[in-house]
């Protein structure tokens, strides 16, 4: 039989709506979509389901076509990639998936290494890998869920880990069944909530272990910690939970804290800190809490701070257009004198988290889609000079936390946020996937402005025919029918516009059979079923069966003698 695509959803449902239906086997999770791809040796072999989630789309797939080492998919979708849920373990160099989908239902706001190659994660999620975990979980270095469990009543915004104890900050009223007001600590080995209980009267947004190793800096939008008045920032004993005399008295909200032996750096949405006027960025003394001379400003909120080993600069991220007196879009490096360094890595969207890897690169994540004009979908790794490196997790929505964990010389990165797909790219209604991996083929782009219902390959493999309800492909007019370069998705110089939807295509030799609900094709008064030259796009006017209704599926025998 010839290569053919059927113009209807591949899976069936009694529902009247095809939305969120899966091809082959549904990806596990509350909102899993799309495909599961397995390697197939022959060009005309059928895709087979596999045990892990390898590919999917944000939307609906109506048709698939395998040819060579690619599977072409068409439907109604706007993003194609690997379905993951709201978190995924990826490699620290390229951002490629290293583990099965974590299937996190909800949102991840924070992640911190567990010292054994894994991570603790926090947020407002309810499930991880199909098991209940409310706001807190531990992911092993293999990407599996550990037995650690301390459910949170509320949400987690920040985490710190030291000597087997996990410190948790957020907007919650209880952890592990114990009443705790926005701050808690948990023994990692037993999941037991400790007696440490400073508490705040408002959300905690940042935690940082002090250089001395005995206290914890806490930031947020509170005015009291324990029974002590503290505006936006406080220092708490790790052992007793007592509040120290350190008091920057921030006027506003602290979203990020990082520190060394000489300075405590604060970022957020504030107008004063340490007794001085400071706008969104400040450095205060770790002994007195008073502001130092470091006084850069930004024109927007700072969400993240990170220090790089051996570097005097402070890397900051957030939602701003200027920082340290220079034009800087959402990312900047601030020098010791408070001015913006020459390091530039401008993003087109907000930055929510910053980390560094063992090589000293800055790992940024957020809601952006490009860095200095280079496509990076919500995550990027940047060199000490601001060069955009290869790391590209490629998610469909915001990454709110990216944590690098290094164990026995091997680094991995856990990303978390409110995304559902990784290692993907925006694709409108048509995409090509690698048969072996399920990854989106990045150099194939053929976006359409409406639904794709049918795909077929020419006999010589040089034309990918596409049918549906669209009017444009890659911004050029093609009405419901187009011929694409199968390698790149570029339009071929072939045009047979149809006046109505195309639902089905089939190829036999040099003939392309077109079925649908059109009234004319290539200017000829032939409706619903036509035969068109795959080489010239001319319509065979001697072939005019004139079906009395919509054609939804086609098949042609290999000898071309019959069409069904």
Coordinates of C-alpha atoms in Angstrom, one line a residue:
X1 CA 0.0 0.0 0.0
X2 CA 1.1 3.6 -0.5
X3 CA 2.2 5.9 2.3
X4 CA -1.0 7.6 3.5
X5 CA -2.3 9.6 6.4
X6 CA -5.9 9.4 7.7
X7 CA -7.6 12.7 8.3
X8 CA -9.1 11.9 11.7
X9 CA -7.8 11.6 15.3
X10 CA -5.7 8.5 15.7
X11 CA -7.2 7.6 19.1
X12 CA -10.9 7.5 19.8
X13 CA -13.0 8.9 22.6
X14 CA -16.7 9.1 23.3
X15 CA -16.2 12.8 24.1
X16 CA -17.4 15.3 21.5
X17 CA -14.1 17.2 21.9
X18 CA -10.8 15.8 20.6
X19 CA -8.7 18.0 22.9
X20 CA -6.0 16.2 25.0
X21 CA -6.3 12.9 23.2
X22 CA -3.1 10.8 22.9
X23 CA -1.4 9.0 20.0
X24 CA -0.6 5.3 20.8
X25 CA -0.4 5.4 24.6
X26 CA -1.4 8.3 26.7
X27 CA 1.5 9.9 28.7
X28 CA 0.9 9.5 32.4
X29 CA -0.2 12.5 34.3
X30 CA -3.1 15.0 34.6
X31 CA -2.4 16.8 31.3
X32 CA -0.2 14.5 29.2
X33 CA -0.5 14.8 25.5
X34 CA 0.9 13.5 22.3
X35 CA 3.1 10.8 21.1
X36 CA 5.3 8.0 22.2
X37 CA 7.9 7.1 19.6
X38 CA 10.1 4.0 19.3
X39 CA 12.9 3.3 16.8
X40 CA 11.7 1.6 13.7
X41 CA 14.1 0.4 11.0
X42 CA 11.9 0.7 7.9
X43 CA 10.7 3.9 6.3
X44 CA 7.1 2.6 6.2
X45 CA 7.1 0.9 9.6
X46 CA 4.4 1.9 12.1
X47 CA 5.3 3.9 15.3
X48 CA 5.2 1.6 18.4
X49 CA 4.5 2.6 22.0
X50 CA 7.3 2.5 24.5
X51 CA 7.3 2.5 28.3
X52 CA 8.5 6.1 28.8
X53 CA 7.2 9.4 27.6
X54 CA 9.4 10.4 24.7
X55 CA 7.5 13.0 22.7
X56 CA 4.3 15.0 22.8
X57 CA 2.6 18.3 21.9
X58 CA 0.7 21.0 23.7
X59 CA -2.6 20.4 21.8
X60 CA -3.9 17.6 19.6
X61 CA -2.3 15.4 17.0
X62 CA -4.5 14.3 14.1
X63 CA -2.0 12.7 11.7
X64 CA 1.4 11.1 11.7
X65 CA 3.8 10.0 8.9
X66 CA 7.0 8.2 9.4
X67 CA 9.7 8.5 6.7
X68 CA 13.3 7.5 7.2
X69 CA 14.6 8.7 10.6
X70 CA 11.7 11.1 11.1
X71 CA 8.1 11.1 12.2
X72 CA 6.1 14.1 10.9
X73 CA 3.1 15.0 13.0
X74 CA 0.2 17.4 12.2
X75 CA -2.8 18.7 14.2
X76 CA -3.7 21.6 16.3
X77 CA -0.8 22.4 18.7
X78 CA 1.7 25.2 19.5
X79 CA 4.6 23.4 21.1
X80 CA 6.3 20.0 20.6
X81 CA 8.7 18.3 23.0
X82 CA 9.1 15.7 25.6
X83 CA 6.3 15.7 28.1
X84 CA 7.7 16.0 31.7
X85 CA 5.3 17.7 34.1
X86 CA 6.6 20.6 36.1
X87 CA 10.1 19.2 36.7
X88 CA 12.9 17.3 35.0
X89 CA 16.5 16.2 35.5
X90 CA 18.7 17.3 32.6
X91 CA 22.4 17.2 31.8
X92 CA 24.4 20.2 32.9
X93 CA 26.0 20.8 29.5
X94 CA 23.3 20.6 26.8
X95 CA 20.1 20.4 28.9
X96 CA 19.1 17.0 27.4
X97 CA 16.7 14.8 29.4
X98 CA 18.5 12.3 31.7
X99 CA 15.6 10.6 33.4
X100 CA 12.0 9.5 32.8
X101 CA 9.4 12.3 33.2
X102 CA 9.0 13.4 36.9
X103 CA 5.3 13.9 36.3
X104 CA 5.1 16.7 38.8
X105 CA 1.5 18.1 39.0
X106 CA 1.5 21.7 40.1
X107 CA 4.4 24.2 40.3
X108 CA 8.0 23.9 41.5
X109 CA 9.4 27.1 43.0
X110 CA 12.7 26.0 44.6
X111 CA 15.3 23.2 44.4
X112 CA 18.5 22.5 46.3
X113 CA 21.1 19.7 46.1
X114 CA 20.8 17.0 48.7
X115 CA 24.5 16.2 48.8
X116 CA 24.1 12.8 47.2
X117 CA 23.6 13.9 43.6
X118 CA 19.9 14.5 44.0
X119 CA 17.7 17.4 45.1
X120 CA 15.0 18.6 47.4
X121 CA 12.3 20.4 45.6
X122 CA 9.6 22.7 46.9
X123 CA 6.5 24.5 45.5
X124 CA 2.8 24.2 45.3
X125 CA 2.6 20.7 43.6
X126 CA 0.5 17.8 44.7
X127 CA 2.1 14.8 43.0
X128 CA 5.5 13.5 41.8
X129 CA 5.8 10.4 39.7
X130 CA 2.2 9.5 40.4
X131 CA 2.5 9.7 44.2
X132 CA 1.2 12.2 46.5
X133 CA 3.7 14.8 47.6
X134 CA 2.3 18.2 48.8
X135 CA 4.8 21.0 48.3
X136 CA 8.0 19.1 49.2
X137 CA 9.8 16.1 47.7
X138 CA 13.2 14.6 47.3
X139 CA 14.4 13.4 43.9
X140 CA 17.3 11.0 43.7
X141 CA 20.3 11.4 41.3
X142 CA 18.6 8.8 39.1
X143 CA 15.5 10.9 38.8
X144 CA 13.4 8.8 41.1
X145 CA 11.2 9.8 44.0
X146 CA 12.7 9.0 47.5
X147 CA 10.7 8.0 50.6
X148 CA 11.3 11.5 52.1
X149 CA 7.9 13.0 52.8
X150 CA 6.8 16.1 54.8
X151 CA 3.6 17.5 53.2
X152 CA 3.1 21.2 53.4
X153 CA -0.1 23.1 54.0
X154 CA 0.5 25.9 51.7
X155 CA 3.4 26.5 49.3
X156 CA 7.2 26.5 49.5
X157 CA 9.3 29.3 48.0
X158 CA 12.9 28.7 49.2
X159 CA 15.1 25.8 50.5
X160 CA 18.5 25.4 52.1
X161 CA 20.2 22.2 53.2
X162 CA 23.0 21.6 55.7
X163 CA 24.3 18.7 57.7
X164 CA 21.3 16.5 57.0
X165 CA 18.7 19.1 57.8
X166 CA 16.4 20.8 55.2
X167 CA 15.3 24.4 55.9
X168 CA 12.1 25.4 54.3
X169 CA 10.6 28.8 53.7
X170 CA 7.4 29.8 52.0
X171 CA 3.8 30.7 52.6
X172 CA 2.4 27.8 54.8
X173 CA 0.8 27.0 58.1
X174 CA 2.0 23.5 58.7
X175 CA 4.7 21.0 57.6
X176 CA 4.5 17.3 58.2
X177 CA 1.5 17.7 60.4
X178 CA 3.2 20.2 62.7
X179 CA 2.1 23.9 62.9
X180 CA 4.8 26.1 61.3
X181 CA 4.4 29.7 60.1
X182 CA 6.3 30.0 56.9
X183 CA 9.6 28.6 58.3
X184 CA 10.4 25.0 59.2
X185 CA 13.3 22.5 59.3
X186 CA 13.1 18.8 58.6
X187 CA 15.5 15.9 59.3
X188 CA 16.2 14.6 55.8
X189 CA 16.8 10.9 56.9
X190 CA 13.6 10.5 58.8
X191 CA 11.3 13.2 57.3
X192 CA 10.7 14.4 60.9
X193 CA 9.9 18.0 61.5
X194 CA 12.3 19.4 64.1
X195 CA 11.5 21.7 67.0
X196 CA 13.1 24.6 65.2
X197 CA 10.3 27.1 64.9
X198 CA 11.1 30.8 64.5
X199 CA 8.0 31.6 62.3
X200 CA 7.2 34.8 60.4
X201 CA 4.0 36.9 60.0
X202 CA 4.4 36.9 56.2
X203 CA 5.7 34.8 53.3
X204 CA 9.4 33.8 53.2
X205 CA 10.9 34.1 49.7
X206 CA 14.6 33.6 50.2
X207 CA 17.0 31.5 52.4
X208 CA 20.8 31.6 52.5
X209 CA 23.3 29.8 54.8
X210 CA 25.6 32.4 56.4
X211 CA 29.3 32.1 55.8
X212 CA 29.9 31.3 59.4
X213 CA 27.8 28.1 59.1
X214 CA 25.7 28.6 62.2
X215 CA 23.0 30.9 61.1
X216 CA 20.5 31.3 58.3
X217 CA 19.5 34.5 56.5
X218 CA 15.8 34.8 55.8
X219 CA 14.1 37.1 53.4
X220 CA 10.6 37.9 52.4
X221 CA 7.6 40.2 52.9
X222 CA 7.3 40.0 56.7
X223 CA 7.6 42.4 59.6
X224 CA 8.1 40.0 62.4
X225 CA 10.2 36.8 62.9
X226 CA 9.2 34.9 66.1
X227 CA 8.4 37.6 68.6
X228 CA 11.0 40.0 67.1
X229 CA 10.3 42.9 64.8
X230 CA 12.2 42.4 61.5
X231 CA 11.4 44.1 58.2
X232 CA 12.0 41.9 55.2
X233 CA 15.2 40.2 56.4
X234 CA 16.5 38.4 59.5
X235 CA 19.2 36.1 60.7
X236 CA 18.2 33.0 62.6
X237 CA 20.3 30.5 64.5
X238 CA 20.4 27.0 62.8
X239 CA 20.4 25.2 66.2
X240 CA 18.0 27.1 68.3
X241 CA 15.8 29.2 66.0
X242 CA 16.7 32.4 67.9
X243 CA 16.7 35.7 66.1
X244 CA 20.0 37.5 66.1
X245 CA 20.5 41.2 66.6
X246 CA 21.3 41.6 62.8
X247 CA 18.6 43.9 61.4
X248 CA 18.8 45.5 58.0
X249 CA 15.2 46.7 58.4
X250 CA 14.3 46.5 54.7
X251 CA 11.5 48.7 53.5
X252 CA 9.8 46.3 51.1
X253 CA 10.2 42.7 50.0
X254 CA 13.3 40.6 49.8
X255 CA 13.2 38.0 47.0
X256 CA 16.9 36.9 47.0
X257 CA 19.8 36.6 49.4
X258 CA 23.4 35.6 48.8
X259 CA 26.4 36.2 51.1
X260 CA 30.1 35.8 51.6
X261 CA 32.2 36.7 54.6
X262 CA 32.1 40.4 53.9
X263 CA 28.7 41.2 52.6
X264 CA 25.1 40.0 52.6
X265 CA 23.5 40.9 49.2
X266 CA 19.8 41.5 49.1
X267 CA 17.6 41.7 46.0
X268 CA 13.9 42.3 45.7
X269 CA 11.3 45.1 45.6
X270 CA 12.3 47.6 48.2
X271 CA 13.3 51.3 48.7
X272 CA 15.6 51.0 51.7
X273 CA 17.9 48.7 53.6
X274 CA 20.5 48.9 56.3
X275 CA 19.5 52.4 57.3
X276 CA 20.1 53.8 53.8
X277 CA 18.1 54.5 50.6
X278 CA 18.5 51.4 48.4
X279 CA 16.4 50.5 45.4
X280 CA 15.9 46.7 44.8
X281 CA 19.6 45.9 45.4
X282 CA 21.7 46.3 48.6
X283 CA 24.7 45.0 50.4
X284 CA 24.7 45.1 54.2
X285 CA 27.3 44.2 56.7
X286 CA 27.0 40.6 58.1
X287 CA 27.9 41.9 61.6
X288 CA 25.9 45.1 61.9
X289 CA 23.2 44.9 59.2
X290 CA 24.1 48.4 58.1
X291 CA 24.3 49.2 54.4
X292 CA 27.7 49.3 52.8
X293 CA 28.8 51.7 50.0
X294 CA 27.6 49.2 47.3
X295 CA 24.5 51.0 46.0
X296 CA 23.5 49.9 42.5
X297 CA 19.9 50.5 41.4
X298 CA 17.5 48.8 39.0
X299 CA 14.3 50.1 37.5
X300 CA 12.4 46.8 38.2
X301 CA 12.2 43.9 40.6
X302 CA 15.2 41.7 41.4
X303 CA 14.2 38.0 41.8
X304 CA 17.6 36.3 42.0
X305 CA 21.2 36.8 43.1
X306 CA 24.3 34.6 42.8
X307 CA 28.0 34.9 43.6
X308 CA 30.6 33.3 41.4
X309 CA 33.6 31.7 43.1
X310 CA 36.7 33.9 42.7
X311 CA 34.7 36.7 41.1
X312 CA 34.0 40.1 42.8
X313 CA 30.8 40.6 40.7
X314 CA 27.3 39.9 41.8
X315 CA 25.0 38.4 39.1
X316 CA 21.4 39.6 39.4
X317 CA 18.2 38.6 37.6
X318 CA 14.7 39.9 37.5
X319 CA 12.4 42.1 35.6
X320 CA 14.3 45.3 34.7
X321 CA 15.6 47.4 31.8
X322 CA 18.4 49.2 33.6
X323 CA 20.8 48.1 36.3
X324 CA 23.9 49.7 37.8
X325 CA 23.5 52.7 35.6
X326 CA 23.5 50.8 32.3
X327 CA 20.9 49.3 30.0
X328 CA 20.5 45.7 31.0
X329 CA 17.5 43.6 30.2
X330 CA 16.6 41.3 33.1
X331 CA 20.2 40.1 33.7
X332 CA 23.3 42.0 34.9
X333 CA 26.7 41.6 36.6
X334 CA 27.3 44.3 39.2
X335 CA 30.9 45.2 40.0
X336 CA 32.3 46.0 43.4
X337 CA 31.8 49.7 42.9
X338 CA 28.1 49.2 42.2
X339 CA 28.3 49.8 38.4
X340 CA 27.1 47.3 35.8
X341 CA 30.0 45.3 34.4
X342 CA 30.6 44.9 30.7
X343 CA 29.1 41.4 31.0
X344 CA 25.9 41.4 29.1
X345 CA 23.3 38.6 28.6
X346 CA 20.1 40.4 27.8
X347 CA 16.9 38.3 27.9
X348 CA 13.5 39.0 26.4
X349 CA 11.7 37.9 29.5
X350 CA 11.8 37.8 33.3
X351 CA 14.6 35.9 35.1
X352 CA 13.5 34.0 38.2
X353 CA 16.5 32.0 39.3
X354 CA 20.3 32.0 39.1
X355 CA 22.9 29.4 39.9
X356 CA 26.5 28.5 39.0
X357 CA 27.9 25.2 37.8
X358 CA 31.3 23.7 38.6
X359 CA 32.8 25.3 35.5
X360 CA 31.9 28.8 36.9
X361 CA 29.1 29.4 34.3
X362 CA 26.0 31.3 35.4
X363 CA 22.8 29.3 34.9
X364 CA 19.8 31.5 34.4
X365 CA 16.1 30.5 34.2
X366 CA 12.8 32.3 33.9
X367 CA 10.2 33.2 31.3
X368 CA 12.5 34.3 28.5
X369 CA 12.8 32.8 25.0
X370 CA 16.1 34.3 23.9
X371 CA 19.4 35.6 25.3
X372 CA 21.3 38.2 23.3
X373 CA 19.3 37.2 20.3
X374 CA 20.0 33.5 20.6
X375 CA 17.0 31.2 21.2
X376 CA 17.0 29.8 24.7
X377 CA 13.6 28.6 25.9
X378 CA 13.4 29.6 29.6
X379 CA 16.9 28.4 30.5
X380 CA 20.5 29.4 29.5
X381 CA 24.0 28.9 30.7
X382 CA 26.4 31.9 30.3
X383 CA 30.2 32.1 30.5
X384 CA 32.1 34.5 32.7
X385 CA 32.3 36.8 29.7
X386 CA 28.6 36.6 28.9
X387 CA 28.8 34.1 26.0
X388 CA 25.6 32.1 25.5
X389 CA 26.6 28.4 25.9
X390 CA 25.0 25.2 24.6
X391 CA 22.7 24.5 27.7
X392 CA 19.1 24.7 26.4
X393 CA 16.4 22.8 28.3
X394 CA 13.8 24.0 25.8
X395 CA 10.6 24.2 27.9
X396 CA 7.2 25.4 26.9
X397 CA 6.6 27.6 30.0
X398 CA 8.5 29.3 32.9
X399 CA 11.4 27.7 34.7
X400 CA 11.4 29.0 38.3
X401 CA 14.3 27.0 39.7
X402 CA 17.4 25.4 38.1
X403 CA 19.7 23.7 40.6
X404 CA 23.0 22.1 39.6
X405 CA 24.0 19.1 41.7
X406 CA 27.5 17.6 41.5
X407 CA 28.3 14.2 42.9
X408 CA 31.4 12.1 42.4
X409 CA 32.5 14.5 39.6
X410 CA 29.2 14.3 37.7
X411 CA 26.9 17.3 37.4
X412 CA 23.2 17.2 36.6
X413 CA 20.6 20.0 36.7
X414 CA 17.1 19.8 38.0
X415 CA 14.7 22.3 36.5
X416 CA 11.3 23.1 37.9
X417 CA 8.5 25.5 37.3
X418 CA 5.1 25.4 35.7
X419 CA 6.1 23.9 32.3
X420 CA 4.9 20.6 30.9
X421 CA 7.4 19.9 28.1
X422 CA 11.2 19.9 27.8
X423 CA 13.7 19.6 25.0
X424 CA 11.2 21.1 22.7
X425 CA 10.4 24.2 20.6
X426 CA 7.4 26.2 19.5
X427 CA 5.7 24.5 16.5
X428 CA 2.4 25.5 15.1
X429 CA 0.3 22.5 13.9
X430 CA 3.2 20.6 12.2
X431 CA 6.5 19.2 13.5
X432 CA 9.2 16.7 12.8
X433 CA 10.5 14.3 15.5
X434 CA 13.6 12.1 15.6
X435 CA 12.5 8.5 15.5
X436 CA 15.2 7.3 17.8
X437 CA 14.9 9.9 20.5
X438 CA 11.5 11.6 20.1
X439 CA 13.2 15.0 20.1
X440 CA 11.9 17.8 18.0
X441 CA 14.0 18.3 14.8
X442 CA 15.0 21.9 15.4
X443 CA 15.9 22.7 11.7
X444 CA 12.4 21.7 10.4
X445 CA 9.9 24.6 10.7
X446 CA 6.7 24.7 8.7
X447 CA 4.2 26.6 10.9
X448 CA 0.7 26.9 9.7
X449 CA -2.1 29.3 10.7
X450 CA -4.7 26.6 11.2
X451 CA -5.2 22.9 11.6
X452 CA -3.2 20.2 9.8
X453 CA -5.3 17.1 9.0
X454 CA -3.2 15.0 6.5
X455 CA 0.4 14.2 5.6
X456 CA 1.9 12.3 2.7
X457 CA 5.3 11.9 1.2
X458 CA 6.1 11.9 -2.6
X459 CA 7.3 8.7 -4.1
X460 CA 10.8 10.1 -4.5
X461 CA 10.9 11.5 -0.9
X462 CA 11.5 15.1 -2.0
X463 CA 8.1 16.5 -1.1
X464 CA 6.1 16.4 2.1
X465 CA 2.5 17.1 1.2
X466 CA 0.3 18.8 3.9
X467 CA -3.4 19.2 4.0
X468 CA -5.8 20.9 6.4
X469 CA -7.7 24.0 7.1
X470 CA -4.8 26.5 6.9
X471 CA -4.3 29.5 4.6
X472 CA -0.6 30.2 5.2
X473 CA 2.5 28.1 5.8
X474 CA 5.6 29.9 7.2
X475 CA 3.8 33.1 6.5
X476 CA 3.3 32.4 2.7
X477 CA -0.2 31.8 1.2
X478 CA -1.1 28.2 0.6
X479 CA -4.8 27.4 0.8
X480 CA -5.4 24.0 2.6
X481 CA -2.7 22.2 0.6
X482 CA 1.1 22.7 0.4
X483 CA 4.3 20.9 -0.6
X484 CA 7.3 21.2 1.8
X485 CA 10.9 20.4 1.8
X486 CA 11.0 17.4 4.1
X487 CA 14.4 18.3 5.5
X488 CA 13.7 22.0 6.4
X489 CA 10.0 22.6 6.1
X490 CA 10.5 25.3 3.5
X491 CA 7.8 25.7 0.9
X492 CA 8.4 24.1 -2.5
X493 CA 7.5 25.9 -5.7
X494 CA 4.3 23.9 -6.0
X495 CA 0.8 25.2 -5.6
X496 CA -2.6 23.6 -5.8
X497 CA -4.8 25.8 -3.6
X498 CA -8.1 24.2 -2.5
X499 CA -11.3 26.1 -1.8
X500 CA -12.2 24.2 1.3
X501 CA -10.7 21.9 3.9
X502 CA -8.4 19.0 2.9
X503 CA -8.7 16.0 5.2
X504 CA -6.9 13.2 3.5
X505 CA -3.9 12.6 1.2
X506 CA -2.5 9.6 -0.6
X507 CA 0.4 9.2 -3.0
X508 CA 0.8 6.7 -5.8
X509 CA 3.6 7.2 -8.3
X510 CA 3.4 10.8 -9.6
X511 CA -0.2 11.2 -8.5
X512 CA -1.3 12.9 -5.3
X513 CA -4.9 12.0 -4.3
X514 CA -6.6 14.8 -2.3
X515 CA -9.8 14.3 -0.3
X516 CA -11.8 16.8 1.7
X517 CA -14.7 19.2 1.5
X518 CA -13.4 21.6 -1.1
X519 CA -15.3 22.9 -4.1
X520 CA -12.3 23.7 -6.4
X521 CA -8.6 22.8 -6.5
X522 CA -5.9 24.6 -8.4
X523 CA -8.7 26.6 -10.1
X524 CA -10.5 23.5 -11.4
X525 CA -14.2 22.8 -10.6
X526 CA -13.5 19.5 -9.0
X527 CA -14.8 18.9 -5.5
X528 CA -14.0 16.7 -2.5
X529 CA -11.8 14.2 -4.4
X530 CA -9.1 15.1 -6.9
X531 CA -5.9 13.7 -8.5
X532 CA -3.0 16.2 -8.8
X533 CA 0.4 15.8 -10.3
X534 CA 3.0 15.7 -7.5
X535 CA 5.5 17.2 -10.0
X536 CA 3.6 20.1 -11.6
X537 CA 0.5 20.6 -9.3
X538 CA -1.7 20.3 -12.4
X539 CA -5.1 18.7 -11.7
X540 CA -6.2 15.7 -13.8
X541 CA -9.6 16.9 -15.0
X542 CA -10.4 13.4 -16.3
X543 CA -10.6 12.1 -12.7
X544 CA -13.7 13.5 -11.1
X545 CA -15.6 11.0 -9.0
X546 CA -17.6 13.9 -7.4
X547 CA -18.4 12.3 -4.0
X548 CA -21.7 13.5 -2.5
X549 CA -20.2 14.3 0.9
X550 CA -17.0 15.1 2.8
X551 CA -14.0 12.8 2.1
X552 CA -12.2 12.0 5.4
X553 CA -9.8 9.1 4.5
X554 CA -8.0 7.7 1.5
X555 CA -6.0 4.6 0.5
X556 CA -4.6 3.6 -2.8
X557 CA -3.5 0.1 -3.8
X558 CA 0.1 -0.3 -4.6
X559 CA -0.6 -0.9 -8.3
X560 CA -2.8 2.3 -8.5
X561 CA -5.8 0.4 -9.8
X562 CA -8.1 1.1 -6.9
X563 CA -8.7 4.0 -4.5
X564 CA -10.7 3.5 -1.3

